[in-house]
CSV table of C-alpha atoms in Angstrom, one decimal:
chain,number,residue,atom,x,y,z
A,12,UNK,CA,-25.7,-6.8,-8.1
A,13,UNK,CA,-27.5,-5.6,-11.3
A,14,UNK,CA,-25.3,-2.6,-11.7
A,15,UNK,CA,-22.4,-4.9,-11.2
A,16,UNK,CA,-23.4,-6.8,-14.3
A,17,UNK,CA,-24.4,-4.2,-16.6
A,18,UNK,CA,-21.1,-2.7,-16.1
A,19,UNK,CA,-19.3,-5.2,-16.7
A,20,UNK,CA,-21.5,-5.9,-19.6
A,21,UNK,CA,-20.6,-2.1,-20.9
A,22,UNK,CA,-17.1,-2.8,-20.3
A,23,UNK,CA,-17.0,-5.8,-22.6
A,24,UNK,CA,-17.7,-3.2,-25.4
A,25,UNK,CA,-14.1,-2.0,-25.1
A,26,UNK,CA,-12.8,-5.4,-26.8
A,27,UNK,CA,-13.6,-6.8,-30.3
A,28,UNK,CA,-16.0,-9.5,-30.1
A,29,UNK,CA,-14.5,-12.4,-29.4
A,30,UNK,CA,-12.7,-11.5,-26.5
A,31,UNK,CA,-16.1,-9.6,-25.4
A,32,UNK,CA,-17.7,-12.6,-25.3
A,33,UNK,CA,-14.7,-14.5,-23.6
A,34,UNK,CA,-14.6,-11.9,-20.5
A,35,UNK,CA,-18.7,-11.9,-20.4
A,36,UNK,CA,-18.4,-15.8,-19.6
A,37,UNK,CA,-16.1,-14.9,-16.8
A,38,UNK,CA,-18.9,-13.5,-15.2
A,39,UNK,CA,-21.4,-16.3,-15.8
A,40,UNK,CA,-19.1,-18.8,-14.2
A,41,UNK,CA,-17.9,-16.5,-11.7
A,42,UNK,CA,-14.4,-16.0,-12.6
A,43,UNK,CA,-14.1,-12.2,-12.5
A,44,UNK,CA,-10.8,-12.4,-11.5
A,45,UNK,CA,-9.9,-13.8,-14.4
A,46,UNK,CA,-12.1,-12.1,-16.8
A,47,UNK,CA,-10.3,-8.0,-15.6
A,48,UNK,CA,-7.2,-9.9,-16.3
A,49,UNK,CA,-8.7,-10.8,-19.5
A,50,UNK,CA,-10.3,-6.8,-20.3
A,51,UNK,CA,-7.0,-5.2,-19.2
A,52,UNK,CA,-4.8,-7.8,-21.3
A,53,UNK,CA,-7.6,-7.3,-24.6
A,54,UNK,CA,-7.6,-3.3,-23.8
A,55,UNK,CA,-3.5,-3.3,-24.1
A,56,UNK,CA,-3.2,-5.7,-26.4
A,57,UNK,CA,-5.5,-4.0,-28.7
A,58,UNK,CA,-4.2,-0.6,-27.7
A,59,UNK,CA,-7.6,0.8,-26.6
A,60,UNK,CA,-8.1,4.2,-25.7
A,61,UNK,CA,-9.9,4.5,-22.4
A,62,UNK,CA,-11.0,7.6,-20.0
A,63,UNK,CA,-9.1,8.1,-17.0
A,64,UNK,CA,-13.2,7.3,-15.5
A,65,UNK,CA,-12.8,4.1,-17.3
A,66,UNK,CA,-9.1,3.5,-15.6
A,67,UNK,CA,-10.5,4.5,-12.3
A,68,UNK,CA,-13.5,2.0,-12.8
A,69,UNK,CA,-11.0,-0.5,-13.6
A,70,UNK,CA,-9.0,0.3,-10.7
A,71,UNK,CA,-12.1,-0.2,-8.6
A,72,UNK,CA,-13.2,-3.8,-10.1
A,73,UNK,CA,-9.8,-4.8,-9.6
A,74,UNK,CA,-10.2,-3.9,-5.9
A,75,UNK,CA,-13.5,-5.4,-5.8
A,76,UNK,CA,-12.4,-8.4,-7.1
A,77,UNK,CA,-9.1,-8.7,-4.9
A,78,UNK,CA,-6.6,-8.4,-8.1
A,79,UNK,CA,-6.1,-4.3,-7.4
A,80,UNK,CA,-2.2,-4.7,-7.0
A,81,UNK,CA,-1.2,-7.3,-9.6
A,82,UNK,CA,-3.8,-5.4,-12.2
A,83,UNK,CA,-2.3,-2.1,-10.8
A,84,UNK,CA,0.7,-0.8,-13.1
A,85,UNK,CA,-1.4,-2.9,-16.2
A,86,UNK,CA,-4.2,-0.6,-15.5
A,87,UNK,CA,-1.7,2.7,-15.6
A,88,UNK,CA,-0.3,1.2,-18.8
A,89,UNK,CA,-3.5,1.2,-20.9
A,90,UNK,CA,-3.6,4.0,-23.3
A,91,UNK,CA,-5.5,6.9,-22.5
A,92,UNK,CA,-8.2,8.9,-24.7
A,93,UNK,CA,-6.2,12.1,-24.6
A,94,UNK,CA,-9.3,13.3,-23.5
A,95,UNK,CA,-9.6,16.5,-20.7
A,96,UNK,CA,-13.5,15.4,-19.8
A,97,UNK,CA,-12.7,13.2,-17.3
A,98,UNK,CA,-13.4,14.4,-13.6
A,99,UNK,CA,-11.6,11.7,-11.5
A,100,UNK,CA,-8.1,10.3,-12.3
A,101,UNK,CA,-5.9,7.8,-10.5
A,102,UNK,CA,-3.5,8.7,-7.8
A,103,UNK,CA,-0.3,7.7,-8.0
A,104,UNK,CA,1.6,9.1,-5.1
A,105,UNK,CA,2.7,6.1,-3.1
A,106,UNK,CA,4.5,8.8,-1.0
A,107,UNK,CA,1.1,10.6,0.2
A,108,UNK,CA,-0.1,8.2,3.0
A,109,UNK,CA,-2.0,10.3,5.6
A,110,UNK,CA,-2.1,8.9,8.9
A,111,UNK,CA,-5.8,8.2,10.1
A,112,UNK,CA,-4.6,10.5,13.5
A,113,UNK,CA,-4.2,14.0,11.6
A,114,UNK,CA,-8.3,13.4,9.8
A,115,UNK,CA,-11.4,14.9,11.1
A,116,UNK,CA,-13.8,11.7,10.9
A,117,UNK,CA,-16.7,11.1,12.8
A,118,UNK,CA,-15.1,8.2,13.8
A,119,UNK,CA,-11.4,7.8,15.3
A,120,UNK,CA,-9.4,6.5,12.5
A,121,UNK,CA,-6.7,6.4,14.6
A,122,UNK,CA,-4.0,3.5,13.8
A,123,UNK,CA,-5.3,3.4,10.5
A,124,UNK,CA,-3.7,4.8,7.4
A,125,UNK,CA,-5.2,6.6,4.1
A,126,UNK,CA,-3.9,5.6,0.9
A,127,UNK,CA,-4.5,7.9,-1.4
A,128,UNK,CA,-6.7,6.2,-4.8
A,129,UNK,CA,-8.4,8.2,-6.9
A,130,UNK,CA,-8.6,11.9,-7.0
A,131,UNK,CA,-11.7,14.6,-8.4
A,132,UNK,CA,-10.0,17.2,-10.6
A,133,UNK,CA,-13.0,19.5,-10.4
A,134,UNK,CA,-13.5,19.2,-6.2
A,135,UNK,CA,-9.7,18.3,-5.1
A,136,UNK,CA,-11.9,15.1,-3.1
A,137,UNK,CA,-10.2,12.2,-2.6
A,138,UNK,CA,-11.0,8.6,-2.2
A,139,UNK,CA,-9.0,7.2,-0.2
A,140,UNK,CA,-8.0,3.2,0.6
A,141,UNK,CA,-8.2,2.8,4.7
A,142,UNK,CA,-5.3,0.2,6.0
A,143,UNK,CA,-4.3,-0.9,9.3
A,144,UNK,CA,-0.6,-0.7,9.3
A,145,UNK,CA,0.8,-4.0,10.2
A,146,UNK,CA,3.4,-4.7,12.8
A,147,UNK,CA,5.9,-5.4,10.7
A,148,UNK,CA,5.6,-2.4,8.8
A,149,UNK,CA,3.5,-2.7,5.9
A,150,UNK,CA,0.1,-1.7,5.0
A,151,UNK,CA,-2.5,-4.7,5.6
A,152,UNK,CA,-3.2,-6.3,2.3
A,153,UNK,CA,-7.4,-5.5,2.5
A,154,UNK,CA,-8.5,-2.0,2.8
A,155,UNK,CA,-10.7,-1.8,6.1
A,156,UNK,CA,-12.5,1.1,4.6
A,157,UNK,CA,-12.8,3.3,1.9
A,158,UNK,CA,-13.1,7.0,2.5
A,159,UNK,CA,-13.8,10.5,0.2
A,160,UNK,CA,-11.6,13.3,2.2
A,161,UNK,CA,-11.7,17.3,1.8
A,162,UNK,CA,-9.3,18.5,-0.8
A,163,UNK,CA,-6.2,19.0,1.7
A,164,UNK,CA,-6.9,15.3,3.3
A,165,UNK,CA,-7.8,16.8,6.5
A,166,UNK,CA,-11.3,15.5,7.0
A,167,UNK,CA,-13.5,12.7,5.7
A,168,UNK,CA,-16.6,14.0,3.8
A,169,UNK,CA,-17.8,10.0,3.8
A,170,UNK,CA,-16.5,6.7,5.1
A,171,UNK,CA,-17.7,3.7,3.3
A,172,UNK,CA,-17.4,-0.2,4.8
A,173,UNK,CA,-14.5,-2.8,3.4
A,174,UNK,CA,-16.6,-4.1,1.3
A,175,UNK,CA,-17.8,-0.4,-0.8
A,176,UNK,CA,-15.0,-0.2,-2.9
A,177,UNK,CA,-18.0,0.7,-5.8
A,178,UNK,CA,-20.0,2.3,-3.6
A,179,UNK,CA,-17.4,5.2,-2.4
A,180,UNK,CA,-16.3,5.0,-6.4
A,181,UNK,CA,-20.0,6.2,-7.4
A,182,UNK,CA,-20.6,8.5,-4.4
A,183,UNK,CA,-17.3,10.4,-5.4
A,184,UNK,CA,-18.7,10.7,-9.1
A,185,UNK,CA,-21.9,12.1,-7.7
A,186,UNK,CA,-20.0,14.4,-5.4
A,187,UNK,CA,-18.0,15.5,-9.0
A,188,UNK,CA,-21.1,16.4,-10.9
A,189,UNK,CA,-20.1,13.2,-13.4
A,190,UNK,CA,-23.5,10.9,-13.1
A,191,UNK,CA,-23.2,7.4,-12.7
A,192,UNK,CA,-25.4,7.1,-15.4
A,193,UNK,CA,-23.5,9.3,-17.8
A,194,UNK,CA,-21.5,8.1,-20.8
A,195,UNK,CA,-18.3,8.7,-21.1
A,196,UNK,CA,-16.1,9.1,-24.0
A,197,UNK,CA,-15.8,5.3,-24.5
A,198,UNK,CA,-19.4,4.6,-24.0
A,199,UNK,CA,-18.2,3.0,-21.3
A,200,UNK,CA,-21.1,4.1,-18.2
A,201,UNK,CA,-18.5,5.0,-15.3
């Protein structure tokens, strides 16, 4: 959980200080909820410039957290850095799903549905949310897995448990040449 807190520790860089060290005490008392609320809120209301890395890091605590959808179109709002350097970018085709039936996997995927997330400009990858489509329609609220698909969505290059949001995050980065180590325009570490 190290890396956890370090970047959220980097992330508190993107607001002045007092609202830095507000959303820092959300993780000591264990209200990270609350403290992305607080970045995303401080990073608007401040009209921050971030990398499209930094929105899809966000996009990925939010997940992590369980605030992904209500942080969602706050998240797409934040002003971007202009900035062509970033490799990954979020995807924001809600009209993309790709039934887990049509995927090469090396497990069956079938009754499952990919949602595209977050997309590699420089590979075409994809990672992609995994729900179980509910029976009365709609996608189940929890991903059940998270998975990084070949450029055409045809076949997953790596599936990741419910609960490696972060995990499938870094491995695309990897996959994209873009170190998880690396700084980013911000000086936010992706």
């Amino acid at each position: 959980m190290t890396e956890g807190v370090d970047t959220w520790m980097r992330l508190a860089g993107l607001l002045p200080p007092a609202q830095a060290e507000e959303f820092k005490d959300c993780w000591a008392i264990g209200e990270q909820e609350a403290g992305l609320g607080l970045l995303v809120s401080g990073i608007l209301s401040n009209e921050v410039a971030i990398s499209e890395t930094v929105r899809a890091q966000l996009s990925v605590l939010a997940e992590t957290w369980g605030g992904r959808e209500a942080l969602a179109p706050r998240i797409r709002h934040c002003r971007g850095d202009g900035q062509p350097a970033s490799a990954v970018t979020l995807i924001e085709q809600d009209d993309a799903l790709v039934s887990g039936e049509t995927v090469q996997a090396d497990r069956s995927l079938a009754g499952l549905v990919l949602v595209p997330w977050i997309g590699c400009r420089r590979c075409g990858e994809a990672l992609m949310r995994v729900h179980i489509r509910e029976d009365w329609g709609g996608l189940s609220y929890l991903a059940e897995h998270y998975a990084i698909t070949t450029p055409a969505r045809t076949a997953v290059v790596r599936l990741f448990p419910t609960d490696a949001a972060d995990k499938a995050f870094i491995s695309l980065l990897q996959a994209c040449g873009q170190s998880s180590t690396s700084t980013d325009s911000t000086g936010v570490t992706p």
